[in-house]
Each structure stands twice: as C-alpha cells, then as structure tokens.
Amino acid sequence: MAECHPVGFQWVMEAKQRGAKVIHVDPRFTRTSAVADLHVPIRAGSDIAFLGGIVNYILENERWFPEYVRTFTNAATIITEEFADTEDLDGLFSGFDPERGSYDNASWQYEGMQATAAGGERRASPTGEQAHGAHGGALDGGDPPATDPTLQHPRCVFQLLRKHYRRYTPAMVEETCGIPRAAFLEVAESLCENSGRERTSAFVYSVGWTQHTVGAQYIRTAAIIQLLLGNMGRPGGGILALRGHASIQGSTDIPTLYNILPGYLPMPRPAHTDRQTYIDHNTPPTGYWGHADAYVTSLLKAWWPNGTEENDFCFGHLPRITGDHSIYPTILDMRDGGVQGFFLLGENPGVGSAHSKLHRLAMANLDWLVVRDLQEIESASFWRDAPEIETGELVTEEIGTEVFFLPAAAHTEKAGTFTNTQRLLQWRHKALEPKEDCRSDLWFMYHLGRRIREKLARREDPKDAPVLDLAWDYPTEGKTLDPSADAVLMEISGRDAAGRQVSGYTELKADGSTTCGCWIYAGCYADGVNQPARRKPATEQTWVAPEWGWAWPSNRRILYNRASADPDGNPWSERKRYVWWDADQGRWTGYDVPDFKVDMAPDYRPPPGARAEDALRGDAPFIMQADGRGWLFVPSGLTDGPFPTHYEPYESPVANPLYRQRANPTVLHFDRPDNPYHPSAGDPGAEVFPYVMTTYRLTEHHTAGAMSRTLPYLSELQPEMFCEVSPALARERGLAHGDWATIVSARTAIEARVLVTERVVPLRVQGRVVHQVGLPYHWGPRGISRGDSANDLFPLALDSNVHIQEVKAATCDVRPGRRPRGPALLELISDYRRRAGA
Amino acid sequence: MSATVIATPAWPSSYGEEAKPHVGFFTDTSICIGCKACEVACKEWNHVPDDTQGFTGDSYDNSGALGANRWRHVAFIEQRKPLGVSEAAPDSLVQEAALQSLVH
C-alpha cells in the first residue's frame, strides 16, 4: 500500500502511531514491509490456503464472535441435502459440468428456499437463464425455512464451513504458502486478538488479490474471516479494495463494464423482452433489491425522458447481452477479424493488459482505432514501434488500422468527481484550461454524441431511436463548449415529479415520475447542493466527517452499519459505539447515517406477505442480501463455488496439496496457438518453466507508464525495467547484479536489468524451494524511461466470475544476458515451446 | 515535511537584493515511507534539471547522492532486521529510508 498508494498510506501510519499492528502479506518486501510490524512473504497464488488457514484457526480455537455470527450471518441456515463439498469430491463442488467447465448451483441452495445474489447477474444456472427471484421460496418471519440456531446440524452453514476448512491447518499453510508456522500463527492470533466487542481489524487489498483465476474467491475468504470475527459494518473493520487508479470504484458504480447498468443493475438479456420480465427476473422478494423496479425505471426516465407506460419507458432501447463481451474475448475476436473499430480512453493495453503482445496484434487488425490520452502511448504507436515490428511479425506497411490519436485533458484541467474505495465522492474543480486541442473525456463523449445525433436525425430510421431519444442537452461552458459536469451529476442524483433534486433512493418510484441516473448515487445533489464538493474541515465536525464529500448510498460512511450494534440495537462496546437503536425516539441513530430502515425496531419480525426490506428481521443488518445476513456460504452469485477453495494458479510449478483438481475448474482459458500455456507441476515439460513470476508496481511509476515514463523527474528515479531475484536464484541461474536477464515464457521473452536482493525470499514449499521473480509492469518502448513490458509474458487465463486476468502468478524461466533481437527472438520462443510441449 | 523559516545568519552579501530567508526541510523520519515525492517536489519548485544516473542496482534508489542537480535525496539502505517472529523469517531485511537534503 505504501508502494502503490503512498498518499492513502498516511492513515495507516497514523493508525500505527496510535497503536495499530500493521501486518503485510506479500511475495515481495516493499516500502510497506519496511514499516510494517510484520512482513510475511507468501508464494504468489496461494492466498486462499493462507486465509483458509485463518478460518480454520478461528473455528478450531473457538475465536469467532458468537453473538454476531449466530444472528448476523447465515451460519445457522441449513443447506440442501444435494450439496457436496470439495472435500467430498476431491476439489469439485456438486453441480459441475465437465464439458462446459461450469457449475449448476441448484444444489448449493438453502433448504426450501432459493436465495438470489445481492449483486451482478442473478443467474441460477449456466444456461444463461436468470434466477426468478419471485420463485425463490420465501423467508418465514424473516428466517430461511430451515435453520439450526444451535449451529449443530451437519448441513448448517457453520458445520459445512468447519468441514470445508478442517484440512487448512498451520502445517498445510506452511507446505503450500511457504509461510513458517510461527509467522502464520502470529497473523491468525493478531487478527483474533484485535477483533471482538472492543476492537476491530481491517483487510486492505489490491490487485495482488484480484488478478488471479480465483480472484473473487480471495476476497470471499477475507469476507468469511471478517464475518466470523465480527468485523463488518463496524468502525475500523471491513475489507478495503485499493484501486489501480483514481475513481475505479466510480467506474463500476457508473459502469464502464459490459454486463451491468449504473448501480449494479444487471444488463438485460434477450429473454427480457419487456421491462416487467426484466424486473421479475431481477427483483428478489426480500431485501432492498426488492425495489429494483423503481431503480431501473428511474434510470430509463433519466436517459429517455419521452418514456411512458405505453412505450414501456423505452426499455426496448437498452441493448441486450448475447454473450461474453468482456475485454479479453473481445480482443481475441479483434485478432480474428471480428471487430472493426475500437475506442481506447485512458487505457494502454499494449503495455498494461495480460498478453499485451496479443493486444498489439489484435489492434493491427482493426479498421480504425481512437486513442485519447495525455501522451502518444504504445497502444497508439504500435504500428511503427511495437516489438513485433522488430521480429517481423508486424509490417508497418501492411497494417490497415487507421489510428486517430486525440489529446486528452488531465485531471487538473476538468471538473468532475472521484469516487474512492470508501464510496466517497469528492468533487474536483477545474484548476486550469486544457492546452491547445486537449479536451476532457466528457467533452469528447458529449460532442461525439451530438454530432452522431445530428447525422442520424436526417435518416428517419426507427433503429436510431435509442440514440435520438436520449437526454443529451447538457449546458456547455467556456470557449471550448465543455459540457457542465455539474449538470451530469444532477442527472445522476435524480429528480422528482416536480423537478426537485431527490434526497435519496427511497424517494425513487417505479411509475416514471422520478428520474435517477444511478440509484445508489441518488441524493448526491440533494437540496440542489453539489454534496461531493463539501469540504468542511475536520475540526468543525464529528470524527466521522459526514460533511466532507458525499458517500453512496445516502452519505453512509460505513455500509451495513446496523451491525455496529448488537442484535438488541445496543453498541457492542462504548469504544466501538457507532450506530444504535434509540428506544425512546423509536429510531436508529448514531455518528453515521444508519444503513437500515430508520424506524425498524431490533425486535421487528416480518408479518406474512411482507416485501423488500420489510421482509427482513430487525436484527438482520445486511439489507441488500435476500435474507439480510452476511453470507459465509454463498448459494447464488458466484460461478466457482459457495466456499473459497485453494486451487493452484493456472500455471504453477506446485501440485495442489489438497485436491486432485489442480486449478480452478471454471477458469476461462483460450486454447489457441497465439495463447499457449505452460505445463504445470506433474505434467511433462513443467521443468522448462520452473519459476513463479508476478507483476507489480513501483511508487515512482503509474500503471502502464503514460503519466510517469514521460516525466523526467519520475523517469530518473526508476529509469529502467528490472527484475527482482533472490541471491539464491541469481546463483542458480548465473545472474549478475546490475547486468541483464532474459525472462522467458511460451508467449515471448523480455529483458530486464537484474536487481539481486535478499528482499526476495526463496520459499520452501512441499519439500522443495520455490523461487519467485518480481516484475514491475510499467515499461514499454516509448517515453523517457523505456523497457520491455512484463505483461507480454503472461497468458490469457481468467477468473470465471469477473473475467480478470491472472498476472499475479504464472511460471517462467530466467537466463542471463539480453534477449535475442529480431527473428532470433521467435526462434528462442519456439525452442522453449518445443521443449515444454506447450 | 514542511519548509520552516529558521534563524540563521544573513546570506552572503554577494546575493544583494536576491538574498532570501534561509529555509530548510523538516522531515519526520518516523512516518517517512521513502516515496521520494520530496525529491520530485524539490526539483519541481526549484527548477533543478533532471540528471538520470540510469539503473544503479542500489535497492530502489536510482538517484544516487546529493549534488548540483539533486538538492534532496532519499537513500535506501537494506539491512537484516529481526522481524516480529524471529524464527519465521531469519533472512528478512528492512529497508530504511535515510534522508539527506541540502539546505539552500
């Protein structure tokens, strides 16, 4: 965190000065490790074994928070008899279809009830048909039909959890992760000691957790720990995702993703022929998603103001998903000639994406490419300076792609919001005008849309209606006619029938009388005030600082904060007092905005027929879930299992110590000649790629480098691509400190300067030494500071939940000296492929 | 870190009317994480030219030492340090930021 988020890390340092214990778990020793109380080196790709070990430690030593777990989680819920665990099926859960490589989760359900997922696609089976929330059975008095409050039933979640993690012992952690028993025990015990009524602990993670073929399940394992220890919905607790750069949180809230609409509403599928069908498929009868009809209708009204009951509020204007349109399958399609045009805004896939070579080859197969950036990045210049030009794989004269490079305004040159990991929106004022032809992205999108609409308006073709009916009348400012970001924020926040700004999402209606561009952002312009622009000093408000910026939803600083009070509504302790029930007033109150129906008493029990939040108990804090409980076991919403299970990375030099099933059985892999994979442990040829490689960032550079490799003061601080290796690996491979090394995979080979350091620790795993090679991924052939791109080495192997690439763990070889030039590089790679049988 | 006016002798008379108050850096090394933003800020504010040394191999430090074109420098010193669990990671090292700056 100090390495990649140095500004945010000031708060960790402040916590440390106040007595917090800081533990850093990371394959490499960084600036964070240097100031942490404990650094634990871990084998890249083994975190579920490590975290699962903590789950087991908590359960076996009775360190869980009983009052919290019994009431606030689904520990007591009984799971259907058909469910079989990975412990029963040697690494597979019940419902696996080996031909499709996917699960049918019918057997993972609550007994007598189908609980729908709280977010994303509410899909019941891999056939693509979405779960019918209304068919999901029902809560009875707020409880699932079958529970065992004593937590003894062999099929209750708590016992299934215990069984699932029983073999994740300290010895297994040591054997799998290379973490000595004493270090593991210190981490586990520290977490337990610092959790409970008086204390809370937080997990902070970044792409070191997500960029794996089991990425979503890493976070899930942390969620299980935090629920068992009572660290969710409470001050100082939680699981905090640090993003790759500013407002990545915002880019999923108001998504740049293909499969969701603003506010995590699923994108419609072809089966959703009308709005009601879509609503029926995506509205669980219980919990706050029960108002999905109001959220989607208000969104449609914000986009298409001419919507009425008669035209179904223009629901037909929304595109439908017909397949996997995430970025990597799209790139493969592009490579195969199936994509003609491509917009790149603020992204440099020719350096920053997994198997970046494949991206360059794909972009060379486009008709046109629009790149908007601060600098002419590698993804705009590949046609003349990609490494493939040197090898002869690309010939400039033969590339038909017409590249339009458009200069973009920097963050200081435009107004708007950043949404950070706390869901806090902070307004950014324009500090100066962009130079020359540089324009904001908002300017580009608005004027592009305006021009397209002008062209379409002349055609009178009904299929143009979705574009022509759009609300596209933003006021513009200044001589460049920059659209008002303030006006966009007002549209996002929403208005009622009288045109007044709404105060929050509870005001939204399904009858078309309200508009809202993103229901979770409803109220960010409440009272006609730009709430994210508030900057009241800390000294003039409470420690929660509710008047600094604005947090979604409804300015809540901690989600699910009803869990900061016990089931009866009293604070768990004075020290951790946050939100509580005021019996005299008959209301929830506290330092934060209560994340609960404000007048629902803790002893409320839903009457038969209650809907949405009224169908949840007064002591069920997780109000977006269909049962109001934190899910230790996830019956619906994940593609690869209800419990996180240790699988090896798709490429690994180590066998799975627990199961015959080596890697995640649902991994999205693309078996084609331009995406070869390495054999893994036990397969012939695995010894050709014996080392683990992992990518990361340095403080001095930013992601794919466009904003830092082009600046002299940053480039001089990290002037060249390098690799980090241990002295033992340097000896084993004859690498000289300060000299060159070539890192080889079946995709390509890159060169890097050698940094031999004892900060890289060889790990003892399953009786052998595993060496890891650390690779910063910032470099490319352009800029002041240039070098080969680490991402060229990695294959496309994706997590099946979120389709993220596995670039935090794969295998490689390392050899001394610079890489071959020109066609000789291709010969080296074919030789490796031949030897490995890849 | 903050620039603080400190009581010091007047500048050499050769600066004449250009003479400015003597200022220095205050650095709290107990919270310094070695991000080197102060090195960059110093160069930005004072228009000090870049002077790349290339890859030095000296831990994460590639700016070497103080000089005419480097008025502030954060050095990294890698050294062995027993961690919280001594038997766990006997080879672990600590990286400490050592700060140097030229008062100017």
CSV table of C-alpha atoms in Angstrom, one decimal, chain A residues 371-613:
chain,number,residue,atom,x,y,z
A,371,VAL,CA,-6.9,6.7,-28.7
A,372,ARG,CA,-7.5,9.5,-26.3
A,373,ASP,CA,-4.6,10.0,-23.8
A,374,LEU,CA,-2.2,12.6,-22.4
A,375,GLN,CA,0.7,11.1,-24.4
A,376,GLU,CA,1.0,9.1,-27.6
A,377,ILE,CA,1.0,5.8,-25.8
A,378,GLU,CA,2.3,2.4,-27.1
A,379,SER,CA,-1.3,1.5,-27.9
A,380,ALA,CA,-1.4,4.4,-30.4
A,381,SER,CA,2.1,3.9,-31.8
A,382,PHE,CA,2.2,0.1,-32.1
A,383,TRP,CA,2.0,0.3,-35.9
A,384,ARG,CA,5.5,1.7,-36.0
A,385,ASP,CA,7.3,0.7,-32.8
A,386,ALA,CA,5.8,-2.5,-31.4
A,387,PRO,CA,8.3,-5.2,-30.6
A,388,GLU,CA,6.6,-7.2,-33.3
A,389,ILE,CA,7.9,-4.8,-36.0
A,390,GLU,CA,11.4,-5.8,-35.0
A,391,THR,CA,10.6,-9.5,-35.1
A,392,GLY,CA,8.9,-9.2,-38.4
A,393,GLU,CA,5.5,-10.4,-37.1
A,394,LEU,CA,4.1,-7.0,-38.0
A,395,VAL,CA,5.0,-4.9,-41.0
A,396,THR,CA,4.0,-1.2,-40.8
A,397,GLU,CA,3.1,-1.0,-44.5
A,398,GLU,CA,0.7,-4.0,-44.1
A,399,ILE,CA,-1.2,-2.7,-41.1
A,400,GLY,CA,-4.6,-1.3,-42.2
A,401,THR,CA,-5.6,0.2,-38.9
A,402,GLU,CA,-6.3,3.9,-39.1
A,403,VAL,CA,-5.3,5.4,-35.8
A,404,PHE,CA,-6.9,8.6,-34.5
A,405,PHE,CA,-4.9,10.0,-31.6
A,406,LEU,CA,-6.7,12.7,-29.7
A,407,PRO,CA,-5.1,14.6,-26.9
A,408,ALA,CA,-6.9,14.4,-23.6
A,409,ALA,CA,-7.2,16.9,-20.7
A,410,ALA,CA,-5.6,16.0,-17.4
A,411,HIS,CA,-7.5,15.7,-14.2
A,412,THR,CA,-6.5,19.2,-13.2
A,413,GLU,CA,-8.0,20.5,-16.4
A,414,LYS,CA,-11.5,19.3,-16.0
A,415,ALA,CA,-14.2,19.2,-13.3
A,416,GLY,CA,-15.9,16.1,-12.0
A,417,THR,CA,-15.9,13.5,-9.2
A,418,PHE,CA,-13.5,10.9,-8.0
A,419,THR,CA,-15.2,8.0,-6.1
A,420,ASN,CA,-12.7,6.3,-3.8
A,421,THR,CA,-12.7,2.9,-2.1
A,422,GLN,CA,-14.9,4.2,0.7
A,423,ARG,CA,-17.5,5.0,-1.9
A,424,LEU,CA,-16.7,8.7,-1.1
A,425,LEU,CA,-17.4,11.1,-4.0
A,426,GLN,CA,-15.1,14.0,-4.0
A,427,TRP,CA,-15.6,16.9,-6.4
A,428,ARG,CA,-12.6,18.2,-8.3
A,429,HIS,CA,-12.7,21.7,-9.6
A,430,LYS,CA,-11.0,22.7,-12.9
A,431,ALA,CA,-7.7,24.3,-12.0
A,432,LEU,CA,-6.7,25.5,-15.4
A,433,GLU,CA,-7.9,25.3,-19.0
A,434,PRO,CA,-6.6,22.4,-21.1
A,435,LYS,CA,-3.9,23.4,-23.6
A,436,GLU,CA,-4.4,23.6,-27.4
A,437,ASP,CA,-6.6,20.7,-28.6
A,438,CYS,CA,-6.7,18.8,-25.4
A,439,ARG,CA,-10.3,18.2,-24.2
A,440,SER,CA,-12.0,16.4,-21.4
A,441,ASP,CA,-13.5,12.9,-21.9
A,442,LEU,CA,-16.9,14.5,-21.1
A,443,TRP,CA,-16.3,17.0,-24.0
A,444,PHE,CA,-15.4,14.2,-26.3
A,445,MET,CA,-18.4,12.0,-25.5
A,446,TYR,CA,-20.9,14.8,-25.5
A,447,HIS,CA,-19.8,16.3,-28.8
A,448,LEU,CA,-19.3,12.9,-30.4
A,449,GLY,CA,-22.9,12.1,-29.4
A,450,ARG,CA,-24.1,15.5,-30.5
A,451,ARG,CA,-22.6,15.0,-34.0
A,452,ILE,CA,-23.8,11.4,-34.3
A,453,ARG,CA,-27.3,12.6,-33.4
A,454,GLU,CA,-27.2,15.4,-36.0
A,455,LYS,CA,-26.3,12.8,-38.7
A,456,LEU,CA,-28.9,10.3,-37.6
A,457,ALA,CA,-31.7,12.9,-37.3
A,458,ARG,CA,-31.6,13.2,-41.1
A,459,ARG,CA,-32.1,9.4,-41.7
A,460,GLU,CA,-35.5,8.8,-40.1
A,461,ASP,CA,-34.6,5.2,-39.4
A,462,PRO,CA,-36.5,3.7,-36.4
A,463,LYS,CA,-33.4,1.9,-35.2
A,464,ASP,CA,-31.8,5.2,-34.4
A,465,ALA,CA,-34.4,6.0,-31.8
A,466,PRO,CA,-32.3,4.8,-28.8
A,467,VAL,CA,-29.7,7.5,-29.7
A,468,LEU,CA,-32.1,10.2,-30.8
A,469,ASP,CA,-34.4,9.9,-27.8
A,470,LEU,CA,-31.5,10.2,-25.3
A,471,ALA,CA,-31.5,13.2,-23.0
A,472,TRP,CA,-28.5,15.0,-24.5
A,473,ASP,CA,-28.9,18.6,-23.6
A,474,TYR,CA,-26.2,19.4,-21.1
A,475,PRO,CA,-25.3,23.1,-20.8
A,476,THR,CA,-21.8,23.9,-22.0
A,477,GLU,CA,-19.1,26.2,-20.6
A,478,GLY,CA,-16.3,28.3,-21.9
A,479,LYS,CA,-15.0,28.8,-25.4
A,480,THR,CA,-14.4,25.0,-25.9
A,481,LEU,CA,-18.0,24.3,-25.1
A,482,ASP,CA,-17.1,21.9,-22.4
A,483,PRO,CA,-20.3,20.2,-21.0
A,484,SER,CA,-21.1,21.0,-17.4
A,485,ALA,CA,-20.0,18.1,-15.2
A,486,ASP,CA,-22.3,19.6,-12.5
A,487,ALA,CA,-25.3,19.1,-14.8
A,488,VAL,CA,-24.3,15.5,-15.3
A,489,LEU,CA,-24.0,15.0,-11.5
A,490,MET,CA,-27.5,16.4,-11.1
A,491,GLU,CA,-28.9,14.0,-13.6
A,492,ILE,CA,-27.2,11.1,-11.9
A,493,SER,CA,-28.5,12.2,-8.5
A,494,GLY,CA,-32.1,12.4,-9.7
A,495,ARG,CA,-35.3,14.5,-9.7
A,496,ASP,CA,-38.8,14.0,-8.5
A,497,ALA,CA,-42.0,14.8,-10.5
A,498,ALA,CA,-41.7,18.5,-9.6
A,499,GLY,CA,-38.2,18.6,-10.9
A,500,ARG,CA,-36.8,18.9,-7.4
A,501,GLN,CA,-33.5,17.1,-6.6
A,502,VAL,CA,-34.3,13.8,-4.7
A,503,SER,CA,-32.7,13.4,-1.3
A,504,GLY,CA,-32.1,9.6,-1.6
A,505,TYR,CA,-33.0,6.4,-3.3
A,506,THR,CA,-36.0,5.7,-1.1
A,507,GLU,CA,-37.8,8.6,-3.0
A,508,LEU,CA,-37.5,6.8,-6.3
A,509,LYS,CA,-40.7,5.5,-7.9
A,510,ALA,CA,-41.4,2.8,-10.5
A,511,ASP,CA,-44.2,4.8,-12.1
A,512,GLY,CA,-42.0,7.0,-14.2
A,513,SER,CA,-42.5,10.1,-12.0
A,514,THR,CA,-38.8,10.2,-10.9
A,515,THR,CA,-35.5,10.2,-12.8
A,516,CYS,CA,-32.2,9.0,-11.5
A,517,GLY,CA,-29.0,8.2,-13.4
A,518,CYS,CA,-27.7,5.8,-10.7
A,519,TRP,CA,-29.9,4.8,-7.8
A,520,ILE,CA,-27.0,4.4,-5.3
A,521,TYR,CA,-25.9,7.9,-6.1
A,522,ALA,CA,-29.4,9.3,-5.5
A,523,GLY,CA,-29.2,12.3,-3.3
A,524,CYS,CA,-25.6,13.3,-4.1
A,525,TYR,CA,-27.2,16.6,-5.3
A,526,ALA,CA,-29.8,16.7,-2.5
A,527,ASP,CA,-31.2,20.2,-1.8
A,528,GLY,CA,-29.7,21.4,-5.1
A,529,VAL,CA,-26.3,21.3,-3.5
A,530,ASN,CA,-23.2,19.6,-5.0
A,531,GLN,CA,-22.7,17.4,-2.0
A,532,PRO,CA,-19.4,15.9,-3.1
A,533,ALA,CA,-17.9,19.4,-3.2
A,534,ARG,CA,-18.3,19.9,0.5
A,535,ARG,CA,-15.0,20.4,2.3
A,536,LYS,CA,-15.8,21.2,5.9
A,537,PRO,CA,-12.7,21.0,8.0
A,538,ALA,CA,-12.3,18.0,10.4
A,539,THR,CA,-12.1,20.4,13.3
A,540,GLU,CA,-15.6,21.7,12.6
A,541,GLN,CA,-17.5,18.4,12.6
A,542,THR,CA,-17.5,14.9,14.2
A,543,TRP,CA,-14.8,12.4,13.7
A,544,VAL,CA,-16.9,10.6,11.0
A,545,ALA,CA,-16.7,13.8,9.0
A,546,PRO,CA,-20.1,13.5,7.2
A,547,GLU,CA,-19.7,16.9,5.6
A,548,TRP,CA,-16.6,16.1,3.7
A,549,GLY,CA,-17.6,15.0,0.2
A,550,TRP,CA,-20.5,12.5,0.0
A,551,ALA,CA,-20.6,8.7,0.3
A,552,TRP,CA,-23.0,6.5,-1.5
A,553,PRO,CA,-25.6,5.4,-0.6
A,554,SER,CA,-27.2,8.3,1.3
A,555,ASN,CA,-23.9,9.6,2.6
A,556,ARG,CA,-23.3,6.5,4.7
A,557,ARG,CA,-19.6,6.2,5.6
A,558,ILE,CA,-19.8,2.6,6.7
A,559,LEU,CA,-22.0,0.1,4.8
A,560,TYR,CA,-24.3,-2.3,6.8
A,561,ASN,CA,-23.5,-0.2,9.9
A,562,ARG,CA,-26.5,-1.7,11.8
A,563,ALA,CA,-24.0,-4.4,12.5
A,564,SER,CA,-22.1,-2.0,14.7
A,565,ALA,CA,-24.9,-2.6,17.3
A,566,ASP,CA,-25.8,-5.9,18.8
A,567,PRO,CA,-29.0,-7.8,17.9
A,568,ASP,CA,-30.9,-5.7,20.5
A,569,GLY,CA,-29.6,-2.5,19.0
A,570,ASN,CA,-27.1,-1.6,21.7
A,571,PRO,CA,-23.4,-0.7,20.8
A,572,TRP,CA,-21.2,-3.8,21.1
A,573,SER,CA,-19.0,-1.6,23.4
A,574,GLU,CA,-18.5,2.0,24.3
A,575,ARG,CA,-15.2,2.1,22.4
A,576,LYS,CA,-16.8,0.9,19.2
A,577,ARG,CA,-20.1,2.8,19.5
A,578,TYR,CA,-21.2,3.9,16.1
A,579,VAL,CA,-24.9,3.4,15.2
A,580,TRP,CA,-27.5,2.2,17.7
A,581,TRP,CA,-31.2,2.0,18.4
A,582,ASP,CA,-32.8,4.8,20.4
A,583,ALA,CA,-35.8,3.1,22.1
A,584,ASP,CA,-37.2,6.4,23.4
A,585,GLN,CA,-37.3,8.0,19.9
A,586,GLY,CA,-38.1,4.7,18.2
A,587,ARG,CA,-35.3,5.3,15.7
A,588,TRP,CA,-31.8,4.3,14.8
A,589,THR,CA,-29.3,7.0,15.5
A,590,GLY,CA,-25.5,7.4,15.9
A,591,TYR,CA,-22.5,9.1,14.3
A,592,ASP,CA,-23.2,7.9,10.8
A,593,VAL,CA,-26.4,7.7,8.7
A,594,PRO,CA,-27.9,4.4,9.8
A,595,ASP,CA,-27.8,1.8,6.9
A,596,PHE,CA,-31.2,0.4,8.0
A,597,LYS,CA,-34.8,1.3,7.8
A,598,VAL,CA,-34.6,4.1,10.4
A,599,ASP,CA,-37.7,3.2,12.4
A,600,MET,CA,-37.5,-0.6,12.2
A,601,ALA,CA,-37.0,-1.8,15.8
A,602,PRO,CA,-34.4,-4.5,16.6
A,603,ASP,CA,-37.2,-6.9,17.7
A,604,TYR,CA,-39.2,-6.4,14.4
A,605,ARG,CA,-40.3,-9.7,12.9
A,606,PRO,CA,-41.9,-9.6,9.4
A,607,PRO,CA,-45.5,-10.5,9.1
A,608,PRO,CA,-46.5,-13.0,6.4
A,609,GLY,CA,-46.5,-11.4,3.0
A,610,ALA,CA,-44.0,-8.6,3.8
A,611,ARG,CA,-41.9,-7.4,0.9
A,612,ALA,CA,-38.4,-6.0,0.3
A,613,GLU,CA,-36.8,-4.5,3.5
